[in-house]
Amino acid sequence: MRIIPKPAENTPMGGTYFLSGKTFSTDKAFASLIPTVEKRLDLRQGEGDVAFLVDEKIPPQGYNIEVNEEGVKVYASEKQGAFYGIITLQQYKKTGVPYGTIFDKPRFSYRGIMLDVARHFFDKEVVKETLEQMAYYKLNVFHWHLTDDQGWRVEIKKYPHLAEVGCVRKDESLNWLGKMKGEEYGRGCYFTQDDIREIVAFAAERFITVIPEIDMPGHLTSALALFPELSCEKKPLEVSPKWGVKDTVGCIGNPDFFAFTHDIIDEICDLFPSPYFHIGGDEVPRTKWKSCPACQALMQEKNLKKEGDLQGYFTRETVAYLASKGKRTIGWNEILRTNDIEENVIVQWWTGKDETLQWLSKGGETIVSPCKVCYLDYPYIATNLEKIYGLGPEAMGASPEQKGVLGIEAPLWTEVIYDKKKYDFQLYPRLQAVAEAGWTPLSRKNYKDFTERLASFLEELKEQGINFCPPEKYNPVGWKGLRQKWIVGRKFLREPNVEVNL
Ligand code: ACM
Ligand code: ZN
């Protein structure tokens, strides 16, 4: 079988159908997919050896395929499902489609990859290549981490200097211990609003939702460097040249901070049609709020018991503002460590098992992204391919059927991903493992079978010039694994920007 992710059900009958030189027809409900069929399958419109038909009974994103010597019939109830039928045929284009049937639908409706472009910038072409790879494996969410302490990478018309100044840091950390490179990084490295619109449209053609993240009220130094008056101490600061969590965060007691975040939200909402908006909310130190008169006055006025409740106040206010614009808020699980959070919020679960399980037990919803299982910046000795293949609520000790789990997402943070070669190495073939973890029912998943199917897809990546991690390195085990752990661990701390892909 030459397909990733593995379908929910398939019954091969023996024999193969070759698509080359054949024609296709579509139900008019799928007319907008005609260019996609032409491009991906090299078919011409005609009598319809290959037919795309509506079947209302098929669930959203699902599709069925029947193949015999007469041709191929693809059924779906809506366009996204029909698109996944096309993708399945595309994967079989070279080898021929096996006669038989496929009944397919995803385990989770949300199947994502996150990309941090703040720490290191990856341009429009890299983003598009990633989106194309995601679509080819039926991933459907691209979470775009656009801002952080080390860089602001999206144009905001109301504050033109924000991207121009916020995208540059005067120096760059070469390791986790503070060794500096001695050179400026990032000048001109940001996405214009036109770039964003182009990428969002490119993703939409591939049924991928792009979710923007503006991390607030922490991880915001690149903006506070331009507007220090929005921090508690109001002291000048710089776009951070070093990794790690910063104490300086937005001043919740200052109404101008809310005016600023609303301005950003307004423009970002106009650019991204996604129903979701990610506000970050991770790793927000409370130190500066403790000694800030404005924050302390707000705590008194609103009867907030502890500094942490200031983050709750900020989150609730921001959630309400986003709701007024028709958006649902997503935040990292730290947003639960404060006072009451609106039930409609979606929590991205990267640590914090107890708080997230409690949230789920109250009827909340989550996206599963455990750092120890699926962080893509970690070396393969930490989050190897097999571990990532196991991504799901069960990897966090929850039930596979846990209610409230919308899906899964693997983040690619880029502190130590400094070029495209390393980007490829960290991402592939983990992307394929994430795709199958998100799509294939647990009863059908099998790591060994996955790696066997993966082989021919690695050939494709090679042809495409993608520097994927090869089989002998993606699952280091035994003595070899221990040796790698030791060497990579030391190098990772001391020199993350040198090649440690043993
Ligand atoms: C995170 O890794 N700080 C969400
Ligand atoms: Zn303050």
Short mmCIF file of C-alpha atoms and ligand atoms in Angstrom, two decimals:
data_model
loop_
_atom_site.label_atom_id
_atom_site.label_comp_id
_atom_site.label_asym_id
_atom_site.label_seq_id
_atom_site.Cartn_x
_atom_site.Cartn_y
_atom_site.Cartn_z
CA MET A 1 0.00 0.00 0.00
CA ARG A 2 1.44 3.32 -1.02
CA ILE A 3 -0.51 5.77 1.07
CA ILE A 4 0.13 8.04 4.08
CA PRO A 5 -1.90 8.55 6.18
CA LYS A 6 -3.30 5.03 6.17
CA PRO A 7 -7.03 5.09 5.37
CA ALA A 8 -9.68 4.24 7.94
CA GLU A 9 -10.70 1.19 5.86
CA ASN A 10 -9.49 -0.24 2.60
CA THR A 11 -10.13 -3.47 0.73
CA PRO A 12 -7.77 -4.12 -2.18
CA MET A 13 -9.02 -6.65 -4.76
CA GLY A 14 -5.88 -7.26 -6.86
CA GLY A 15 -5.08 -5.33 -10.03
CA THR A 16 -4.30 -1.67 -10.57
CA TYR A 17 -5.84 1.19 -12.50
CA PHE A 18 -3.51 3.69 -14.17
CA LEU A 19 -4.72 7.26 -14.40
CA SER A 20 -2.44 8.47 -17.17
CA GLY A 21 -4.27 9.49 -20.33
CA LYS A 22 -7.71 9.19 -18.68
CA THR A 23 -10.48 11.79 -18.37
CA PHE A 24 -12.58 12.97 -15.46
CA SER A 25 -15.98 14.42 -14.68
CA THR A 26 -17.25 16.09 -11.52
CA ASP A 27 -20.59 16.73 -9.91
CA LYS A 28 -21.24 20.47 -10.14
CA ALA A 29 -20.83 20.75 -6.36
CA PHE A 30 -17.14 20.02 -6.95
CA ALA A 31 -16.67 22.26 -9.99
CA SER A 32 -14.21 24.52 -8.14
CA LEU A 33 -11.87 21.51 -7.79
CA ILE A 34 -11.47 21.06 -11.56
CA PRO A 35 -8.12 22.92 -11.75
CA THR A 36 -6.87 20.90 -8.76
CA VAL A 37 -7.72 17.60 -10.48
CA GLU A 38 -6.09 18.77 -13.72
CA LYS A 39 -2.94 19.86 -11.96
CA ARG A 40 -2.47 17.08 -9.42
CA LEU A 41 -3.65 14.12 -11.49
CA ASP A 42 -2.81 15.27 -15.04
CA LEU A 43 -6.35 14.42 -16.18
CA ARG A 44 -8.50 16.21 -18.76
CA GLN A 45 -12.21 16.86 -18.43
CA GLY A 46 -14.24 14.40 -20.49
CA GLU A 47 -16.38 11.27 -20.41
CA GLY A 48 -15.30 10.53 -16.90
CA ASP A 49 -13.13 7.43 -16.45
CA VAL A 50 -12.62 9.12 -13.11
CA ALA A 51 -15.76 10.62 -11.56
CA PHE A 52 -16.15 12.85 -8.52
CA LEU A 53 -19.65 12.40 -7.09
CA VAL A 54 -21.68 13.66 -4.14
CA ASP A 55 -22.71 11.27 -1.39
CA GLU A 56 -24.39 13.15 1.45
CA LYS A 57 -23.84 10.31 3.90
CA ILE A 58 -20.07 10.70 3.97
CA PRO A 59 -18.82 12.67 7.01
CA PRO A 60 -16.99 16.02 6.66
CA GLN A 61 -13.42 15.61 5.34
CA GLY A 62 -14.19 11.97 4.48
CA TYR A 63 -14.27 10.36 1.04
CA ASN A 64 -14.84 6.94 -0.46
CA ILE A 65 -13.16 5.51 -3.55
CA GLU A 66 -14.22 2.57 -5.72
CA VAL A 67 -11.73 1.34 -8.30
CA ASN A 68 -12.12 -1.38 -10.93
CA GLU A 69 -11.09 -1.95 -14.54
CA GLU A 70 -13.75 0.52 -15.73
CA GLY A 71 -12.44 3.42 -13.74
CA VAL A 72 -12.45 5.29 -10.46
CA LYS A 73 -15.38 6.77 -8.55
CA VAL A 74 -14.66 9.21 -5.73
CA TYR A 75 -17.53 10.11 -3.38
CA ALA A 76 -17.64 12.91 -0.80
CA SER A 77 -20.28 15.09 0.83
CA GLU A 78 -18.25 18.30 0.61
CA LYS A 79 -15.22 19.75 -1.15
CA GLN A 80 -12.59 19.09 1.48
CA GLY A 81 -13.42 15.39 1.45
CA ALA A 82 -13.30 15.37 -2.36
CA PHE A 83 -9.92 17.11 -2.16
CA TYR A 84 -8.59 14.32 0.06
CA GLY A 85 -9.88 11.82 -2.49
CA ILE A 86 -7.80 13.67 -5.10
CA ILE A 87 -4.75 13.55 -2.81
CA THR A 88 -5.11 9.80 -2.36
CA LEU A 89 -5.20 9.37 -6.14
CA GLN A 90 -2.21 11.69 -6.46
CA GLN A 91 -0.20 9.47 -4.12
CA TYR A 92 -1.06 6.49 -6.37
CA LYS A 93 -0.37 8.36 -9.61
CA LYS A 94 2.93 6.66 -10.39
CA THR A 95 2.15 3.15 -9.18
CA GLY A 96 -1.49 2.92 -10.26
CA VAL A 97 -4.50 2.83 -7.93
CA PRO A 98 -5.28 -0.63 -6.51
CA TYR A 99 -8.67 -2.08 -7.51
CA GLY A 100 -10.99 -2.22 -4.52
CA THR A 101 -12.53 0.25 -2.11
CA ILE A 102 -11.34 2.85 0.35
CA PHE A 103 -13.65 4.26 3.05
CA ASP A 104 -11.78 7.08 4.62
CA LYS A 105 -12.28 9.81 7.20
CA PRO A 106 -9.96 11.46 9.75
CA ARG A 107 -9.66 10.52 13.40
CA PHE A 108 -9.39 14.23 14.30
CA SER A 109 -10.86 17.23 12.50
CA TYR A 110 -7.81 19.36 13.49
CA ARG A 111 -4.39 18.16 12.27
CA GLY A 112 -1.70 20.79 12.48
CA ILE A 113 1.89 21.92 12.23
CA MET A 114 3.11 25.10 13.95
CA LEU A 115 5.97 27.20 12.58
CA ASP A 116 7.88 29.80 14.59
CA VAL A 117 9.20 32.42 12.17
CA ALA A 118 10.20 34.83 14.97
CA ARG A 119 13.37 33.16 16.23
CA HIS A 120 14.59 32.39 12.73
CA PHE A 121 12.86 33.66 9.65
CA PHE A 122 11.69 31.30 6.92
CA ASP A 123 10.35 33.06 3.88
CA LYS A 124 7.27 32.79 1.69
CA GLU A 125 8.74 30.04 -0.48
CA VAL A 126 9.60 27.84 2.50
CA VAL A 127 6.15 28.39 3.98
CA LYS A 128 4.50 27.46 0.68
CA GLU A 129 6.62 24.35 0.30
CA THR A 130 5.62 23.33 3.82
CA LEU A 131 1.95 23.94 3.07
CA GLU A 132 2.20 21.83 -0.07
CA GLN A 133 3.79 18.99 1.88
CA MET A 134 1.10 19.31 4.57
CA ALA A 135 -1.68 19.08 1.98
CA TYR A 136 -0.08 16.00 0.41
CA TYR A 137 -0.49 14.20 3.74
CA LYS A 138 -3.95 15.64 4.55
CA LEU A 139 -2.83 17.99 7.32
CA ASN A 140 -5.23 20.91 7.57
CA VAL A 141 -4.02 23.51 10.09
CA PHE A 142 -0.98 25.77 9.80
CA HIS A 143 -0.43 27.60 13.10
CA TRP A 144 1.84 30.54 12.40
CA HIS A 145 3.85 31.88 15.34
CA LEU A 146 4.55 35.33 13.92
CA THR A 147 5.95 37.26 16.88
CA ASP A 148 8.16 36.63 19.88
CA ASP A 149 10.81 38.30 22.04
CA GLN A 150 13.40 37.88 19.28
CA GLY A 151 11.42 39.21 16.32
CA TRP A 152 8.19 40.75 15.05
CA ARG A 153 7.54 39.36 11.59
CA VAL A 154 4.24 40.73 10.34
CA GLU A 155 3.55 44.14 8.83
CA ILE A 156 1.05 46.26 10.79
CA LYS A 157 -0.08 49.29 8.77
CA LYS A 158 -0.95 51.39 11.81
CA TYR A 159 2.54 50.90 13.25
CA PRO A 160 4.88 50.67 10.23
CA HIS A 161 8.01 50.62 12.41
CA LEU A 162 6.83 47.62 14.34
CA ALA A 163 7.94 45.13 11.70
CA GLU A 164 10.79 47.25 10.30
CA VAL A 165 12.40 47.69 13.72
CA GLY A 166 10.96 44.69 15.53
CA CYS A 167 12.32 42.23 12.97
CA VAL A 168 15.97 43.11 13.74
CA ARG A 169 18.02 41.98 16.71
CA LYS A 170 21.44 43.46 17.19
CA ASP A 171 23.07 40.10 17.83
CA GLU A 172 22.21 36.46 17.90
CA SER A 173 22.51 33.71 20.49
CA LEU A 174 24.58 30.81 19.24
CA ASN A 175 23.78 28.62 22.18
CA TRP A 176 21.58 28.24 25.26
CA LEU A 177 24.41 29.50 27.50
CA GLY A 178 24.66 32.99 26.06
CA LYS A 179 27.48 32.77 23.51
CA MET A 180 26.82 35.49 20.93
CA LYS A 181 27.55 35.61 17.22
CA GLY A 182 28.50 39.30 17.06
CA GLU A 183 26.34 40.09 14.04
CA GLU A 184 22.92 41.64 13.53
CA TYR A 185 20.10 39.26 12.51
CA GLY A 186 16.81 39.68 10.71
CA ARG A 187 16.81 43.04 8.90
CA GLY A 188 13.93 43.06 6.41
CA CYS A 189 12.81 39.60 7.56
CA TYR A 190 9.07 39.97 7.93
CA PHE A 191 5.90 39.21 5.98
CA THR A 192 4.11 42.11 4.32
CA GLN A 193 0.34 42.06 4.40
CA ASP A 194 0.38 41.14 0.71
CA ASP A 195 2.66 38.16 1.50
CA ILE A 196 0.22 37.05 4.17
CA ARG A 197 -2.77 37.28 1.86
CA GLU A 198 -0.89 35.29 -0.79
CA ILE A 199 0.03 32.55 1.68
CA VAL A 200 -3.46 32.37 3.18
CA ALA A 201 -4.94 31.97 -0.33
CA PHE A 202 -2.33 29.32 -1.20
CA ALA A 203 -3.26 27.42 1.97
CA ALA A 204 -7.01 27.77 1.34
CA GLU A 205 -6.64 26.12 -2.09
CA ARG A 206 -5.22 23.16 -0.17
CA PHE A 207 -7.95 23.20 2.52
CA ILE A 208 -5.49 24.38 5.15
CA THR A 209 -6.62 26.92 7.74
CA VAL A 210 -3.90 29.37 8.73
CA ILE A 211 -4.16 30.35 12.39
CA PRO A 212 -2.13 33.43 13.33
CA GLU A 213 -0.50 33.64 16.74
CA ILE A 214 0.40 36.95 18.34
CA ASP A 215 1.91 35.92 21.67
CA MET A 216 0.62 38.18 24.50
CA PRO A 217 1.15 39.55 27.13
CA GLY A 218 4.55 37.81 27.44
CA HIS A 219 6.99 36.88 24.66
CA LEU A 220 6.41 40.43 23.44
CA THR A 221 9.80 42.12 23.74
CA SER A 222 10.06 42.78 19.99
CA ALA A 223 7.04 45.09 20.28
CA LEU A 224 7.87 46.53 23.71
CA ALA A 225 11.30 47.51 22.34
CA LEU A 226 9.46 49.96 20.13
CA PHE A 227 6.83 50.90 22.72
CA PRO A 228 8.52 50.61 26.14
CA GLU A 229 5.74 52.77 27.62
CA LEU A 230 3.46 49.71 27.31
CA SER A 231 5.61 47.73 29.78
CA CYS A 232 5.39 48.18 33.56
CA GLU A 233 8.79 49.80 34.03
CA LYS A 234 8.58 51.87 30.83
CA LYS A 235 12.37 51.52 30.46
CA PRO A 236 14.07 51.27 27.06
CA LEU A 237 14.72 47.70 25.97
CA GLU A 238 15.89 45.91 22.86
CA VAL A 239 14.58 43.16 20.62
CA SER A 240 16.00 40.25 22.51
CA PRO A 241 19.21 38.77 21.07
CA LYS A 242 19.09 35.82 23.52
CA TRP A 243 16.79 32.84 23.93
CA GLY A 244 14.75 32.19 27.04
CA VAL A 245 11.75 33.72 28.82
CA LYS A 246 11.86 37.48 29.49
CA ASP A 247 10.57 39.17 32.66
CA THR A 248 9.38 42.25 30.81
CA VAL A 249 5.79 41.78 29.65
CA GLY A 250 2.82 43.99 28.77
CA CYS A 251 1.46 46.27 31.54
CA ILE A 252 -2.07 45.06 32.23
CA GLY A 253 -2.76 48.18 34.34
CA ASN A 254 -2.18 50.45 31.35
CA PRO A 255 -5.28 50.95 29.13
CA ASP A 256 -2.94 51.91 26.26
CA PHE A 257 -1.68 48.31 26.24
CA PHE A 258 -5.21 47.13 25.46
CA ALA A 259 -5.61 49.80 22.78
CA PHE A 260 -2.39 48.55 21.20
CA THR A 261 -3.34 44.87 21.31
CA HIS A 262 -6.74 45.70 19.84
CA ASP A 263 -5.10 47.56 16.95
CA ILE A 264 -2.93 44.52 16.23
CA ILE A 265 -5.88 42.15 16.53
CA ASP A 266 -7.94 44.32 14.14
CA GLU A 267 -5.36 44.10 11.36
CA ILE A 268 -4.54 40.44 11.92
CA CYS A 269 -8.25 39.53 11.87
CA ASP A 270 -8.62 41.34 8.54
CA LEU A 271 -5.74 39.31 7.09
CA PHE A 272 -6.68 35.84 8.32
CA PRO A 273 -10.16 34.47 7.61
CA SER A 274 -9.58 31.63 10.12
CA PRO A 275 -12.32 31.32 12.77
CA TYR A 276 -9.49 30.94 15.33
CA PHE A 277 -6.96 33.43 16.73
CA HIS A 278 -4.06 32.25 18.91
CA ILE A 279 -3.08 34.67 21.68
CA GLY A 280 -0.15 32.64 23.03
CA GLY A 281 -0.26 33.31 26.77
CA ASP A 282 2.59 30.91 27.57
CA GLU A 283 5.43 31.59 30.00
CA VAL A 284 4.31 34.97 31.40
CA PRO A 285 6.41 35.96 34.45
CA ARG A 286 4.50 37.98 37.05
CA THR A 287 7.58 39.74 38.51
CA LYS A 288 7.08 43.18 36.94
CA TRP A 289 3.35 43.23 37.77
CA LYS A 290 4.21 42.84 41.47
CA SER A 291 6.00 46.18 41.68
CA CYS A 292 3.94 48.13 39.13
CA PRO A 293 1.59 50.77 40.61
CA ALA A 294 -0.78 50.61 37.62
CA CYS A 295 -1.06 46.80 37.76
CA GLN A 296 -1.51 46.84 41.54
CA ALA A 297 -4.23 49.52 41.23
CA LEU A 298 -6.06 47.40 38.67
CA MET A 299 -5.88 44.39 40.98
CA GLN A 300 -7.52 46.46 43.74
CA GLU A 301 -10.14 47.91 41.45
CA LYS A 302 -11.10 44.53 39.97
CA ASN A 303 -10.65 42.64 43.22
CA LEU A 304 -7.99 40.35 41.73
CA LYS A 305 -6.40 38.19 44.39
CA LYS A 306 -2.97 37.52 42.93
CA GLU A 307 -0.74 38.81 40.12
CA GLY A 308 -1.55 35.73 38.04
CA ASP A 309 -5.15 36.93 37.91
CA LEU A 310 -3.94 39.91 35.86
CA GLN A 311 -3.24 37.44 33.06
CA GLY A 312 -6.74 36.05 33.52
CA TYR A 313 -8.11 39.57 33.28
CA PHE A 314 -6.13 40.17 30.09
CA THR A 315 -7.19 36.82 28.61
CA ARG A 316 -10.89 37.35 29.37
CA GLU A 317 -10.85 40.84 27.92
CA THR A 318 -8.99 39.69 24.79
CA VAL A 319 -11.25 36.66 24.34
CA ALA A 320 -14.29 38.98 24.49
CA TYR A 321 -12.74 41.39 22.00
CA LEU A 322 -11.96 38.54 19.60
CA ALA A 323 -15.47 37.12 20.07
CA SER A 324 -16.89 40.52 19.07
CA LYS A 325 -14.99 40.05 15.81
CA GLY A 326 -16.35 36.53 15.33
CA LYS A 327 -13.14 34.75 16.39
CA ARG A 328 -12.57 31.92 18.84
CA THR A 329 -9.47 32.23 20.99
CA ILE A 330 -6.75 29.60 21.34
CA GLY A 331 -4.10 29.89 24.06
CA TRP A 332 -1.28 27.72 25.43
CA ASN A 333 -2.28 25.79 28.57
CA GLU A 334 -0.76 28.40 30.93
CA ILE A 335 -3.86 30.53 30.37
CA LEU A 336 -5.61 28.08 32.69
CA ARG A 337 -3.32 29.06 35.58
CA THR A 338 -5.36 32.16 36.30
CA ASN A 339 -8.91 33.01 37.27
CA ASP A 340 -11.97 31.99 35.27
CA ILE A 341 -11.44 31.54 31.58
CA GLU A 342 -14.32 31.61 29.13
CA GLU A 343 -15.45 28.06 28.27
CA ASN A 344 -15.33 28.72 24.57
CA VAL A 345 -11.54 29.14 24.59
CA ILE A 346 -9.41 26.34 23.11
CA VAL A 347 -6.41 25.28 25.17
CA GLN A 348 -3.26 24.07 23.44
CA TRP A 349 -1.84 21.37 25.69
CA TRP A 350 1.98 21.40 25.67
CA THR A 351 2.62 20.86 29.41
CA GLY A 352 0.24 21.03 32.39
CA LYS A 353 -1.49 17.64 32.37
CA ASP A 354 -3.61 18.14 35.49
CA GLU A 355 -4.91 21.59 34.60
CA THR A 356 -5.79 20.50 31.06
CA LEU A 357 -7.53 17.30 32.19
CA GLN A 358 -9.53 19.36 34.67
CA TRP A 359 -10.41 21.80 31.91
CA LEU A 360 -11.56 18.90 29.72
CA SER A 361 -13.62 17.44 32.55
CA LYS A 362 -15.51 20.75 32.72
CA GLY A 363 -16.35 20.45 29.02
CA GLY A 364 -13.42 22.46 27.64
CA GLU A 365 -11.66 21.76 24.36
CA THR A 366 -8.00 21.19 23.58
CA ILE A 367 -5.38 20.63 20.91
CA VAL A 368 -2.79 18.05 21.96
CA SER A 369 0.84 19.22 21.51
CA PRO A 370 2.92 17.68 24.31
CA CYS A 371 6.49 18.99 24.14
CA LYS A 372 7.98 15.67 25.26
CA VAL A 373 6.20 13.83 22.46
CA CYS A 374 6.01 16.08 19.44
CA TYR A 375 8.22 19.19 19.64
CA LEU A 376 9.96 19.22 16.28
CA ASP A 377 12.89 21.42 17.31
CA TYR A 378 13.99 18.75 19.81
CA PRO A 379 16.64 16.38 18.49
CA TYR A 380 15.49 12.95 17.30
CA ILE A 381 16.95 11.39 20.43
CA ALA A 382 14.30 13.26 22.43
CA THR A 383 11.24 13.13 20.18
CA ASN A 384 12.00 10.28 17.83
CA LEU A 385 9.78 9.28 14.95
CA GLU A 386 8.05 6.49 16.83
CA LYS A 387 7.17 8.79 19.72
CA ILE A 388 5.71 11.37 17.37
CA TYR A 389 3.79 8.62 15.59
CA GLY A 390 2.10 7.98 18.97
CA LEU A 391 0.83 11.56 19.24
CA GLY A 392 -2.72 11.79 20.57
CA PRO A 393 -4.47 12.22 23.95
CA GLU A 394 -3.28 8.71 24.88
CA ALA A 395 0.34 9.98 24.70
CA MET A 396 -0.57 12.34 27.58
CA GLY A 397 -2.10 9.57 29.67
CA ALA A 398 -5.66 10.49 28.71
CA SER A 399 -8.19 8.18 27.11
CA PRO A 400 -7.92 7.83 23.31
CA GLU A 401 -11.60 8.74 23.29
CA GLN A 402 -11.13 11.76 25.58
CA LYS A 403 -13.96 14.19 24.97
CA GLY A 404 -12.98 17.73 23.99
CA VAL A 405 -9.88 16.78 21.98
CA LEU A 406 -10.18 18.66 18.69
CA GLY A 407 -6.97 17.22 17.38
CA ILE A 408 -3.21 17.32 17.41
CA GLU A 409 -0.46 19.71 16.40
CA ALA A 410 3.34 19.48 16.30
CA PRO A 411 5.23 22.78 16.77
CA LEU A 412 8.48 23.64 15.00
CA TRP A 413 10.18 26.21 17.23
CA THR A 414 13.23 27.69 15.56
CA GLU A 415 15.75 28.90 18.15
CA VAL A 416 18.13 26.20 16.95
CA ILE A 417 16.76 25.82 13.42
CA TYR A 418 18.91 28.35 11.65
CA ASP A 419 18.76 27.23 8.01
CA LYS A 420 16.62 25.32 5.53
CA LYS A 421 18.77 22.20 5.70
CA LYS A 422 18.20 21.85 9.41
CA TYR A 423 14.54 22.86 9.01
CA ASP A 424 14.02 19.96 6.59
CA PHE A 425 15.90 17.55 8.82
CA GLN A 426 13.78 18.38 11.86
CA LEU A 427 10.47 18.43 9.97
CA TYR A 428 10.66 15.38 7.68
CA PRO A 429 9.60 12.65 8.01
CA ARG A 430 8.09 13.73 11.32
CA LEU A 431 5.45 15.63 9.35
CA GLN A 432 4.33 12.34 7.80
CA ALA A 433 4.13 10.72 11.26
CA VAL A 434 2.05 13.62 12.60
CA ALA A 435 -0.25 13.33 9.59
CA GLU A 436 -0.92 9.65 10.22
CA ALA A 437 -1.31 10.24 13.98
CA GLY A 438 -3.97 12.83 13.23
CA TRP A 439 -5.82 10.88 10.58
CA THR A 440 -5.65 7.11 11.07
CA PRO A 441 -7.87 5.36 13.64
CA LEU A 442 -5.89 3.97 16.57
CA SER A 443 -6.91 0.40 15.71
CA ARG A 444 -5.24 0.76 12.28
CA LYS A 445 -2.01 2.44 13.41
CA ASN A 446 1.18 0.42 13.31
CA TYR A 447 4.60 2.06 13.44
CA LYS A 448 6.47 -0.66 11.53
CA ASP A 449 3.90 -0.69 8.77
CA PHE A 450 4.11 3.12 8.66
CA THR A 451 7.89 3.09 8.18
CA GLU A 452 7.56 0.54 5.38
CA ARG A 453 5.04 2.73 3.57
CA LEU A 454 7.26 5.74 4.25
CA ALA A 455 10.15 4.40 2.14
CA SER A 456 8.75 5.41 -1.25
CA PHE A 457 7.72 8.82 0.11
CA LEU A 458 11.31 9.43 1.23
CA GLU A 459 12.31 8.81 -2.39
CA GLU A 460 9.93 11.59 -3.40
CA LEU A 461 11.43 13.93 -0.81
CA LYS A 462 14.87 13.15 -2.19
CA GLU A 463 13.71 14.02 -5.71
CA GLN A 464 12.33 17.27 -4.33
CA GLY A 465 15.70 18.14 -2.78
CA ILE A 466 14.42 18.00 0.78
CA ASN A 467 17.04 17.16 3.40
CA PHE A 468 14.91 14.73 5.45
CA CYS A 469 16.22 12.73 8.40
CA PRO A 470 17.12 9.25 7.06
CA PRO A 471 15.86 5.99 8.63
CA GLU A 472 19.13 5.18 10.43
CA LYS A 473 18.82 8.47 12.34
CA TYR A 474 15.12 9.03 12.97
CA ASN A 475 14.71 6.42 15.69
CA PRO A 476 18.00 6.11 17.56
CA VAL A 477 17.82 3.13 19.89
CA GLY A 478 20.08 0.96 22.06
CA TRP A 479 23.74 1.86 22.63
CA LYS A 480 23.77 3.95 19.48
CA GLY A 481 20.83 5.93 20.84
CA LEU A 482 22.48 6.46 24.22
CA ARG A 483 25.70 7.60 22.57
CA GLN A 484 23.74 10.03 20.42
CA LYS A 485 21.84 11.28 23.46
CA TRP A 486 25.09 12.10 25.20
CA ILE A 487 26.76 13.77 22.24
CA VAL A 488 23.73 15.65 20.96
CA GLY A 489 22.69 16.70 24.48
CA ARG A 490 26.08 18.35 25.10
CA LYS A 491 26.24 19.97 21.69
CA PHE A 492 22.61 21.10 21.84
CA LEU A 493 23.35 23.09 24.99
CA ARG A 494 26.70 24.44 23.90
CA GLU A 495 26.36 24.87 20.16
CA PRO A 496 22.80 24.44 18.89
CA ASN A 497 23.78 26.11 15.65
CA VAL A 498 26.30 23.48 14.63
CA GLU A 499 25.46 20.27 12.83
CA VAL A 500 24.75 17.56 15.40
CA ASN A 501 22.73 15.27 13.19
CA LEU A 502 24.89 12.21 13.75
C1 ACM B 1 5.82 26.92 24.42
O1 ACM B 1 6.54 25.97 24.07
N1 ACM B 1 6.33 27.95 25.07
C2 ACM B 1 4.40 26.93 24.13
ZN ZN B 2 2.08 47.16 35.00
#
